[in-house]
């Protein structure tokens, strides 16, 4: 504005500050207007094209400097965020005893952190080794699992980009440590489009596999036991029942699951019997004895039962486990012996 007198909005301010011409150029940062460079003059028509161009250039220089400052702030924030994330990752991996490793296919090398080295029984400190040398340190089974023509070949030819596998590591005492290995290719590719790096983590799952094996064996015993076994939740609803149970009671699995165990009660016991049974479970955690049950067809039969109450770490009841043996044949045999003892075998008359 080379003559402020033509602008009513500026005229009063110009008179107070004693300027006759003014110019303003926006200052930008990251593409946003954050301010303005304002210059006034006591001379009318002071701002020639050359002066305006110079002011605009100064404004661009200031904007450029502000952009650099903002980029530096962003870089520092990104570095701080990265450092925090790396620290979280390091602490998390340390707590869970999880190791990290990196395979560089161009260098044909592998880098393992201290935890990975320890888990693989290769020492105590981080290692960076030639890949062929590293594979040679492993036993034959491991070499076969990760060597050429297997996983490595599939990763390099693009058949797969991620993998997971369980690896057995033989320890000096003859025992086996099981490691779960997760890995994946990074997005980095060479000029031929082939992967450059692979990142992976390994953790010790020996205890987990032992628990899984125990669970498998327990499930086998559960399914193949000749005793009728059922498991109920804390509300006494049946959640599991084995094959012996379905044979003994005549129910199919889909018929009995979700039913309350009260459905198995016969009319041979009064309420006081079940109250006493529950009191024993609450006090002792177990109850054993003879009990009359009811099959699906309504037939009552005697069973020898063992009932256990399962609690969580806080002492709250989570389940009831019931094991039963049908003793109806035994009861009939015992009754037959009593009959023979007191009655004539032919006439069925008392002796």
Tab-separated table of N, CA and C in Angstrom, residues 3-143:
chain	number	residue	atom	x	y	z
A	3	UNK	N	0.107	4.392	-0.593
A	3	UNK	CA	-0.479	5.635	-0.093
A	3	UNK	C	-1.586	5.261	0.885
A	4	UNK	N	-1.304	5.389	2.167
A	4	UNK	CA	-2.249	4.925	3.195
A	4	UNK	C	-3.499	5.781	3.248
A	5	UNK	N	-3.454	6.997	2.597
A	5	UNK	CA	-4.616	7.872	2.661
A	5	UNK	C	-5.817	7.301	1.931
A	6	UNK	N	-5.599	6.375	1.004
A	6	UNK	CA	-6.708	5.810	0.236
A	6	UNK	C	-7.387	4.665	0.984
A	7	UNK	N	-6.845	4.279	2.132
A	7	UNK	CA	-7.423	3.172	2.899
A	7	UNK	C	-7.947	3.682	4.239
A	8	UNK	N	-9.279	3.774	4.390
A	8	UNK	CA	-9.833	4.265	5.661
A	8	UNK	C	-9.411	3.392	6.840
A	9	UNK	N	-9.203	2.119	6.598
A	9	UNK	CA	-8.859	1.197	7.693
A	9	UNK	C	-7.456	1.460	8.242
A	10	UNK	N	-6.572	1.974	7.421
A	10	UNK	CA	-5.183	2.150	7.815
A	10	UNK	C	-4.877	3.625	8.117
A	11	UNK	N	-5.682	4.546	7.608
A	11	UNK	CA	-5.390	5.979	7.664
A	11	UNK	C	-5.170	6.452	9.097
A	12	UNK	N	-6.052	6.089	10.024
A	12	UNK	CA	-5.931	6.556	11.413
A	12	UNK	C	-4.665	6.033	12.061
A	13	UNK	N	-4.397	4.722	11.871
A	13	UNK	CA	-3.194	4.118	12.431
A	13	UNK	C	-1.940	4.745	11.826
A	14	UNK	N	-1.993	5.052	10.513
A	14	UNK	CA	-0.837	5.655	9.834
A	14	UNK	C	-0.553	7.038	10.387
A	15	UNK	N	-1.622	7.779	10.683
A	15	UNK	CA	-1.429	9.120	11.229
A	15	UNK	C	-0.803	9.060	12.611
A	16	UNK	N	-1.238	8.075	13.405
A	16	UNK	CA	-0.682	7.931	14.754
A	16	UNK	C	0.794	7.522	14.705
A	17	UNK	N	1.147	6.583	13.806
A	17	UNK	CA	2.512	6.074	13.742
A	17	UNK	C	3.381	6.815	12.724
A	18	UNK	N	2.736	7.796	12.010
A	18	UNK	CA	3.456	8.662	11.098
A	18	UNK	C	4.153	7.878	9.973
A	19	UNK	N	3.363	7.048	9.248
A	19	UNK	CA	3.896	6.412	8.036
A	19	UNK	C	2.924	6.638	6.901
A	20	UNK	N	3.471	6.660	5.719
A	20	UNK	CA	2.673	6.973	4.532
A	20	UNK	C	2.474	5.772	3.612
A	21	UNK	N	3.308	4.759	3.755
A	21	UNK	CA	3.205	3.541	2.924
A	21	UNK	C	3.522	2.327	3.788
A	22	UNK	N	2.932	1.194	3.408
A	22	UNK	CA	3.139	-0.034	4.189
A	22	UNK	C	3.110	-1.242	3.265
A	23	UNK	N	3.830	-2.269	3.698
A	23	UNK	CA	3.847	-3.536	2.951
A	23	UNK	C	3.866	-4.699	3.947
A	24	UNK	N	3.195	-5.793	3.599
A	24	UNK	CA	3.157	-6.989	4.459
A	24	UNK	C	3.226	-8.225	3.581
A	25	UNK	N	4.088	-9.160	3.972
A	25	UNK	CA	4.268	-10.417	3.232
A	25	UNK	C	4.104	-11.570	4.231
A	26	UNK	N	3.303	-12.615	3.889
A	26	UNK	CA	3.077	-13.705	4.845
A	26	UNK	C	4.340	-14.532	5.115
A	27	UNK	N	4.468	-14.982	6.345
A	27	UNK	CA	5.531	-15.910	6.753
A	27	UNK	C	4.895	-17.289	6.918
A	28	UNK	N	5.475	-18.290	6.286
A	28	UNK	CA	4.898	-19.639	6.327
A	28	UNK	C	5.849	-20.615	7.023
A	29	UNK	N	5.234	-21.655	7.591
A	29	UNK	CA	5.989	-22.771	8.177
A	29	UNK	C	5.219	-24.047	7.906
A	30	UNK	N	5.848	-24.965	7.245
A	30	UNK	CA	5.214	-26.240	6.866
A	30	UNK	C	3.952	-26.000	6.051
A	31	UNK	N	3.999	-24.941	5.204
A	31	UNK	CA	2.875	-24.667	4.320
A	31	UNK	C	1.759	-23.853	4.949
A	32	UNK	N	1.857	-23.566	6.247
A	32	UNK	CA	0.819	-22.796	6.935
A	32	UNK	C	1.317	-21.387	7.217
A	33	UNK	N	0.420	-20.413	7.090
A	33	UNK	CA	0.771	-19.030	7.429
A	33	UNK	C	0.835	-18.912	8.942
A	34	UNK	N	1.993	-18.508	9.449
A	34	UNK	CA	2.189	-18.396	10.892
A	34	UNK	C	2.482	-16.957	11.318
A	35	UNK	N	2.601	-16.046	10.361
A	35	UNK	CA	2.890	-14.659	10.703
A	35	UNK	C	3.036	-13.832	9.444
A	36	UNK	N	3.556	-12.616	9.631
A	36	UNK	CA	3.742	-11.726	8.475
A	36	UNK	C	4.952	-10.836	8.733
A	37	UNK	N	5.633	-10.499	7.655
A	37	UNK	CA	6.728	-9.533	7.702
A	37	UNK	C	6.150	-8.190	7.245
A	38	UNK	N	6.048	-7.218	8.167
A	38	UNK	CA	5.426	-5.917	7.875
A	38	UNK	C	6.474	-4.815	7.934
A	39	UNK	N	6.454	-3.946	6.924
A	39	UNK	CA	7.398	-2.828	6.839
A	39	UNK	C	6.607	-1.566	6.474
A	40	UNK	N	6.907	-0.472	7.142
A	40	UNK	CA	6.245	0.810	6.852
A	40	UNK	C	7.310	1.841	6.460
A	41	UNK	N	6.845	2.881	5.773
A	41	UNK	CA	7.758	3.952	5.331
A	41	UNK	C	7.060	5.297	5.455
A	42	UNK	N	7.844	6.323	5.746
A	42	UNK	CA	7.290	7.673	5.812
A	42	UNK	C	7.145	8.300	4.457
A	43	UNK	N	7.587	7.615	3.406
A	43	UNK	CA	7.502	8.146	2.052
A	43	UNK	C	6.363	7.480	1.292
A	44	UNK	N	5.599	8.257	0.591
A	44	UNK	CA	4.572	7.722	-0.297
A	44	UNK	C	5.253	7.086	-1.507
A	45	UNK	N	4.654	6.014	-1.988
A	45	UNK	CA	5.174	5.281	-3.161
A	45	UNK	C	6.607	4.770	-2.933
A	46	UNK	N	6.882	4.388	-1.661
A	46	UNK	CA	8.224	3.879	-1.339
A	46	UNK	C	8.445	2.463	-1.874
A	47	UNK	N	7.379	1.681	-1.911
A	47	UNK	CA	7.530	0.253	-2.217
A	47	UNK	C	7.442	0.014	-3.720
A	48	UNK	N	8.587	0.147	-4.355
A	48	UNK	CA	8.689	-0.157	-5.781
A	48	UNK	C	8.696	-1.671	-5.970
A	49	UNK	N	8.654	-2.117	-7.236
A	49	UNK	CA	8.657	-3.563	-7.518
A	49	UNK	C	9.926	-4.210	-6.966
A	50	UNK	N	11.054	-3.497	-7.063
A	50	UNK	CA	12.304	-4.067	-6.570
A	50	UNK	C	12.270	-4.231	-5.052
A	51	UNK	N	11.722	-3.229	-4.354
A	51	UNK	CA	11.650	-3.298	-2.892
A	51	UNK	C	10.704	-4.409	-2.460
A	52	UNK	N	9.566	-4.519	-3.148
A	52	UNK	CA	8.600	-5.577	-2.813
A	52	UNK	C	9.216	-6.956	-3.046
A	53	UNK	N	9.960	-7.093	-4.148
A	53	UNK	CA	10.614	-8.382	-4.426
A	53	UNK	C	11.631	-8.714	-3.351
A	54	UNK	N	12.350	-7.704	-2.879
A	54	UNK	CA	13.331	-7.926	-1.817
A	54	UNK	C	12.652	-8.358	-0.520
A	55	UNK	N	11.532	-7.698	-0.183
A	55	UNK	CA	10.792	-8.064	1.034
A	55	UNK	C	10.262	-9.493	0.923
A	56	UNK	N	9.741	-9.852	-0.268
A	56	UNK	CA	9.221	-11.202	-0.481
A	56	UNK	C	10.338	-12.237	-0.334
A	57	UNK	N	11.540	-11.889	-0.825
A	57	UNK	CA	12.663	-12.810	-0.693
A	57	UNK	C	13.066	-12.993	0.766
A	58	UNK	N	13.046	-11.883	1.517
A	58	UNK	CA	13.348	-11.982	2.953
A	58	UNK	C	12.321	-12.873	3.644
A	59	UNK	N	11.031	-12.711	3.277
A	59	UNK	CA	9.972	-13.533	3.877
A	59	UNK	C	10.185	-15.009	3.546
A	60	UNK	N	10.604	-15.285	2.307
A	60	UNK	CA	10.859	-16.679	1.928
A	60	UNK	C	12.031	-17.250	2.729
A	61	UNK	N	13.058	-16.420	2.922
A	61	UNK	CA	14.192	-16.890	3.714
A	61	UNK	C	13.784	-17.191	5.145
A	62	UNK	N	12.948	-16.333	5.721
A	62	UNK	CA	12.464	-16.573	7.084
A	62	UNK	C	11.617	-17.846	7.123
A	63	UNK	N	10.750	-18.019	6.117
A	63	UNK	CA	9.919	-19.232	6.055
A	63	UNK	C	10.783	-20.475	5.919
A	64	UNK	N	11.827	-20.369	5.094
A	64	UNK	CA	12.743	-21.505	4.920
A	64	UNK	C	13.429	-21.855	6.244
A	65	UNK	N	13.850	-20.821	6.984
A	65	UNK	CA	14.490	-21.057	8.274
A	65	UNK	C	13.515	-21.703	9.254
A	66	UNK	N	12.279	-21.229	9.250
A	66	UNK	CA	11.273	-21.810	10.142
A	66	UNK	C	10.990	-23.265	9.778
A	67	UNK	N	10.971	-23.544	8.458
A	67	UNK	CA	10.767	-24.938	8.023
A	67	UNK	C	11.897	-25.826	8.527
A	68	UNK	N	13.113	-25.339	8.454
A	68	UNK	CA	14.252	-26.115	8.945
A	68	UNK	C	14.148	-26.362	10.450
A	69	UNK	N	13.752	-25.297	11.171
A	69	UNK	CA	13.586	-25.448	12.619
A	69	UNK	C	12.513	-26.478	12.925
A	70	UNK	N	11.387	-26.436	12.177
A	70	UNK	CA	10.298	-27.386	12.399
A	70	UNK	C	10.740	-28.817	12.071
A	71	UNK	N	11.496	-28.954	10.970
A	71	UNK	CA	11.987	-30.295	10.625
A	71	UNK	C	12.929	-30.826	11.699
A	72	UNK	N	13.748	-29.944	12.244
A	72	UNK	CA	14.654	-30.359	13.308
A	72	UNK	C	13.877	-30.781	14.548
A	73	UNK	N	12.821	-30.019	14.876
A	73	UNK	CA	11.971	-30.411	16.008
A	73	UNK	C	11.311	-31.764	15.764
A	74	UNK	N	10.806	-31.958	14.528
A	74	UNK	CA	10.174	-33.236	14.200
A	74	UNK	C	11.178	-34.378	14.277
A	75	UNK	N	12.410	-34.115	13.798
A	75	UNK	CA	13.439	-35.149	13.854
A	75	UNK	C	13.752	-35.528	15.291
A	76	UNK	N	13.862	-34.522	16.141
A	76	UNK	CA	14.150	-34.788	17.537
A	76	UNK	C	12.996	-35.518	18.217
A	77	UNK	N	11.760	-35.116	17.873
A	77	UNK	CA	10.609	-35.834	18.437
A	77	UNK	C	10.592	-37.281	17.970
A	78	UNK	N	10.900	-37.478	16.672
A	78	UNK	CA	10.920	-38.843	16.135
A	78	UNK	C	12.013	-39.670	16.812
A	79	UNK	N	13.180	-39.048	17.022
A	79	UNK	CA	14.262	-39.770	17.690
A	79	UNK	C	13.885	-40.112	19.128
A	80	UNK	N	13.219	-39.165	19.807
A	80	UNK	CA	12.787	-39.419	21.187
A	80	UNK	C	11.745	-40.528	21.226
A	81	UNK	N	10.787	-40.487	20.258
A	81	UNK	CA	9.771	-41.552	20.199
A	81	UNK	C	10.425	-42.894	19.912
A	82	UNK	N	11.397	-42.888	18.990
A	82	UNK	CA	12.093	-44.133	18.651
A	82	UNK	C	12.851	-44.665	19.857
A	83	UNK	N	13.500	-43.769	20.581
A	83	UNK	CA	14.244	-44.199	21.766
A	83	UNK	C	13.312	-44.790	22.823
A	84	UNK	N	12.150	-44.131	23.011
A	84	UNK	CA	11.172	-44.662	23.978
A	84	UNK	C	10.667	-46.030	23.540
A	85	UNK	N	10.341	-46.170	22.236
A	85	UNK	CA	9.848	-47.453	21.740
A	85	UNK	C	10.911	-48.544	21.854
A	86	UNK	N	12.156	-48.179	21.544
A	86	UNK	CA	13.238	-49.158	21.675
A	86	UNK	C	13.419	-49.576	23.125
A	87	UNK	N	13.284	-48.624	24.041
A	87	UNK	CA	13.412	-48.953	25.454
A	87	UNK	C	12.269	-49.865	25.905
A	88	UNK	N	11.050	-49.554	25.457
A	88	UNK	CA	9.911	-50.415	25.786
A	88	UNK	C	10.118	-51.819	25.242
A	89	UNK	N	10.587	-51.882	23.978
A	89	UNK	CA	10.836	-53.190	23.372
A	89	UNK	C	11.913	-53.938	24.137
A	90	UNK	N	12.989	-53.224	24.492
A	90	UNK	CA	14.086	-53.872	25.215
A	90	UNK	C	13.617	-54.397	26.564
A	91	UNK	N	12.858	-53.574	27.280
A	91	UNK	CA	12.361	-54.009	28.590
A	91	UNK	C	11.394	-55.183	28.435
A	92	UNK	N	10.493	-55.079	27.437
A	92	UNK	CA	9.533	-56.157	27.222
A	92	UNK	C	10.204	-57.464	26.859
A	93	UNK	N	11.181	-57.396	25.958
A	93	UNK	CA	11.897	-58.610	25.568
A	93	UNK	C	12.702	-59.169	26.736
A	94	UNK	N	13.266	-58.252	27.547
A	94	UNK	CA	14.033	-58.718	28.697
A	94	UNK	C	13.161	-59.418	29.717
A	95	UNK	N	11.977	-58.868	29.959
A	95	UNK	CA	11.063	-59.475	30.936
A	95	UNK	C	10.631	-60.860	30.486
A	96	UNK	N	10.345	-60.991	29.202
A	96	UNK	CA	9.848	-62.272	28.678
A	96	UNK	C	10.969	-63.204	28.217
A	97	UNK	N	12.209	-62.769	28.391
A	97	UNK	CA	13.358	-63.569	27.949
A	97	UNK	C	13.219	-63.935	26.469
A	98	UNK	N	12.922	-62.905	25.673
A	98	UNK	CA	12.795	-63.084	24.229
A	98	UNK	C	14.002	-62.478	23.540
A	99	UNK	N	14.606	-63.247	22.650
A	99	UNK	CA	15.770	-62.770	21.931
A	99	UNK	C	15.415	-62.255	20.550
A	100	UNK	N	16.274	-61.393	20.002
A	100	UNK	CA	16.087	-60.858	18.656
A	100	UNK	C	17.309	-61.194	17.798
A	101	UNK	N	17.067	-61.360	16.514
A	101	UNK	CA	18.174	-61.594	15.589
A	101	UNK	C	17.852	-60.969	14.239
A	102	UNK	N	18.893	-60.777	13.441
A	102	UNK	CA	18.732	-60.198	12.110
A	102	UNK	C	19.601	-60.967	11.129
A	103	UNK	N	18.998	-61.340	10.027
A	103	UNK	CA	19.732	-62.005	8.949
A	103	UNK	C	19.884	-61.017	7.803
A	104	UNK	N	21.136	-60.820	7.337
A	104	UNK	CA	21.415	-59.965	6.185
A	104	UNK	C	21.814	-60.869	5.029
A	105	UNK	N	20.927	-60.953	4.034
A	105	UNK	CA	21.173	-61.880	2.928
A	105	UNK	C	22.277	-61.384	2.002
A	106	UNK	N	22.482	-60.062	1.938
A	106	UNK	CA	23.569	-59.550	1.102
A	106	UNK	C	24.927	-59.868	1.715
A	107	UNK	N	25.035	-59.655	3.022
A	107	UNK	CA	26.297	-59.949	3.701
A	107	UNK	C	26.430	-61.433	4.037
A	108	UNK	N	25.309	-62.168	3.894
A	108	UNK	CA	25.263	-63.579	4.293
A	108	UNK	C	25.700	-63.745	5.748
A	109	UNK	N	25.116	-62.888	6.582
A	109	UNK	CA	25.484	-62.900	7.997
A	109	UNK	C	24.238	-62.904	8.864
A	110	UNK	N	24.439	-63.234	10.132
A	110	UNK	CA	23.364	-63.204	11.113
A	110	UNK	C	23.891	-62.529	12.376
A	111	UNK	N	23.071	-61.643	12.941
A	111	UNK	CA	23.399	-60.953	14.188
A	111	UNK	C	22.411	-61.383	15.255
A	112	UNK	N	22.910	-61.825	16.381
A	112	UNK	CA	22.060	-62.289	17.473
A	112	UNK	C	22.352	-61.463	18.727
A	113	UNK	N	21.290	-61.063	19.438
A	113	UNK	CA	21.534	-60.370	20.696
A	113	UNK	C	21.916	-61.378	21.773
A	114	UNK	N	22.233	-60.864	22.962
A	114	UNK	CA	22.733	-61.727	24.030
A	114	UNK	C	21.734	-62.806	24.423
A	115	UNK	N	20.441	-62.437	24.481
A	115	UNK	CA	19.420	-63.412	24.890
A	115	UNK	C	19.325	-64.541	23.872
A	116	UNK	N	19.357	-64.193	22.574
A	116	UNK	CA	19.292	-65.227	21.532
A	116	UNK	C	20.467	-66.184	21.638
A	117	UNK	N	21.651	-65.632	21.856
A	117	UNK	CA	22.852	-66.463	21.983
A	117	UNK	C	22.723	-67.419	23.157
A	118	UNK	N	22.232	-66.897	24.284
A	118	UNK	CA	22.074	-67.735	25.471
A	118	UNK	C	21.027	-68.822	25.244
A	119	UNK	N	19.901	-68.451	24.625
A	119	UNK	CA	18.838	-69.431	24.398
A	119	UNK	C	19.304	-70.554	23.478
A	120	UNK	N	20.150	-70.220	22.523
A	120	UNK	CA	20.624	-71.221	21.569
A	120	UNK	C	21.878	-71.935	22.057
A	121	UNK	N	22.251	-71.645	23.311
A	121	UNK	CA	23.379	-72.320	23.943
A	121	UNK	C	24.669	-72.102	23.163
A	122	UNK	N	24.882	-70.835	22.710
A	122	UNK	CA	26.074	-70.515	21.945
A	122	UNK	C	26.951	-69.487	22.667
A	123	UNK	N	26.767	-69.325	23.957
A	123	UNK	CA	27.573	-68.376	24.712
A	123	UNK	C	26.715	-67.421	25.504
A	124	UNK	N	27.293	-66.258	25.832
A	124	UNK	CA	26.601	-65.293	26.674
A	124	UNK	C	26.509	-63.907	26.056
A	125	UNK	N	27.329	-63.608	25.040
A	125	UNK	CA	27.383	-62.250	24.498
A	125	UNK	C	26.869	-62.224	23.063
A	126	UNK	N	26.442	-61.031	22.584
A	126	UNK	CA	25.933	-60.919	21.211
A	126	UNK	C	26.951	-61.409	20.188
A	127	UNK	N	26.413	-61.936	19.094
A	127	UNK	CA	27.276	-62.477	18.042
A	127	UNK	C	26.867	-61.921	16.690
A	128	UNK	N	27.839	-61.745	15.813
A	128	UNK	CA	27.581	-61.483	14.395
A	128	UNK	C	28.468	-62.445	13.624
A	129	UNK	N	27.840	-63.376	12.908
A	129	UNK	CA	28.577	-64.461	12.283
A	129	UNK	C	28.214	-64.589	10.818
A	130	UNK	N	29.114	-65.187	10.069
A	130	UNK	CA	28.801	-65.629	8.725
A	130	UNK	C	27.691	-66.671	8.821
A	131	UNK	N	26.701	-66.556	7.942
A	131	UNK	CA	25.536	-67.426	8.030
A	131	UNK	C	25.914	-68.899	7.911
A	132	UNK	N	26.809	-69.222	7.012
A	132	UNK	CA	27.222	-70.607	6.834
A	132	UNK	C	27.913	-71.132	8.083
A	133	UNK	N	28.739	-70.280	8.707
A	133	UNK	CA	29.418	-70.678	9.933
A	133	UNK	C	28.412	-70.892	11.053
A	134	UNK	N	27.424	-70.019	11.117
A	134	UNK	CA	26.405	-70.154	12.165
A	134	UNK	C	25.617	-71.448	11.995
A	135	UNK	N	25.169	-71.721	10.771
A	135	UNK	CA	24.404	-72.951	10.521
A	135	UNK	C	25.243	-74.170	10.860
A	136	UNK	N	26.558	-74.090	10.596
A	136	UNK	CA	27.434	-75.208	10.920
A	136	UNK	C	27.554	-75.472	12.398
A	137	UNK	N	27.235	-74.471	13.239
A	137	UNK	CA	27.291	-74.639	14.685
A	137	UNK	C	26.078	-75.395	15.213
A	138	UNK	N	25.034	-75.500	14.400
A	138	UNK	CA	23.796	-76.140	14.836
A	138	UNK	C	23.855	-77.637	14.580
A	139	UNK	N	22.981	-78.360	15.300
A	139	UNK	CA	22.957	-79.810	15.070
A	139	UNK	C	22.262	-80.106	13.749
A	140	UNK	N	22.336	-81.368	13.320
A	140	UNK	CA	21.847	-81.750	11.994
A	140	UNK	C	20.365	-81.465	11.808
A	141	UNK	N	19.563	-81.707	12.861
A	141	UNK	CA	18.116	-81.499	12.735
A	141	UNK	C	17.802	-80.032	12.461
A	142	UNK	N	18.463	-79.123	13.184
A	142	UNK	CA	18.222	-77.701	12.982
A	142	UNK	C	18.708	-77.255	11.607
A	143	UNK	N	19.841	-77.779	11.170
A	143	UNK	CA	20.355	-77.421	9.850
A	143	UNK	C	19.365	-77.811	8.767
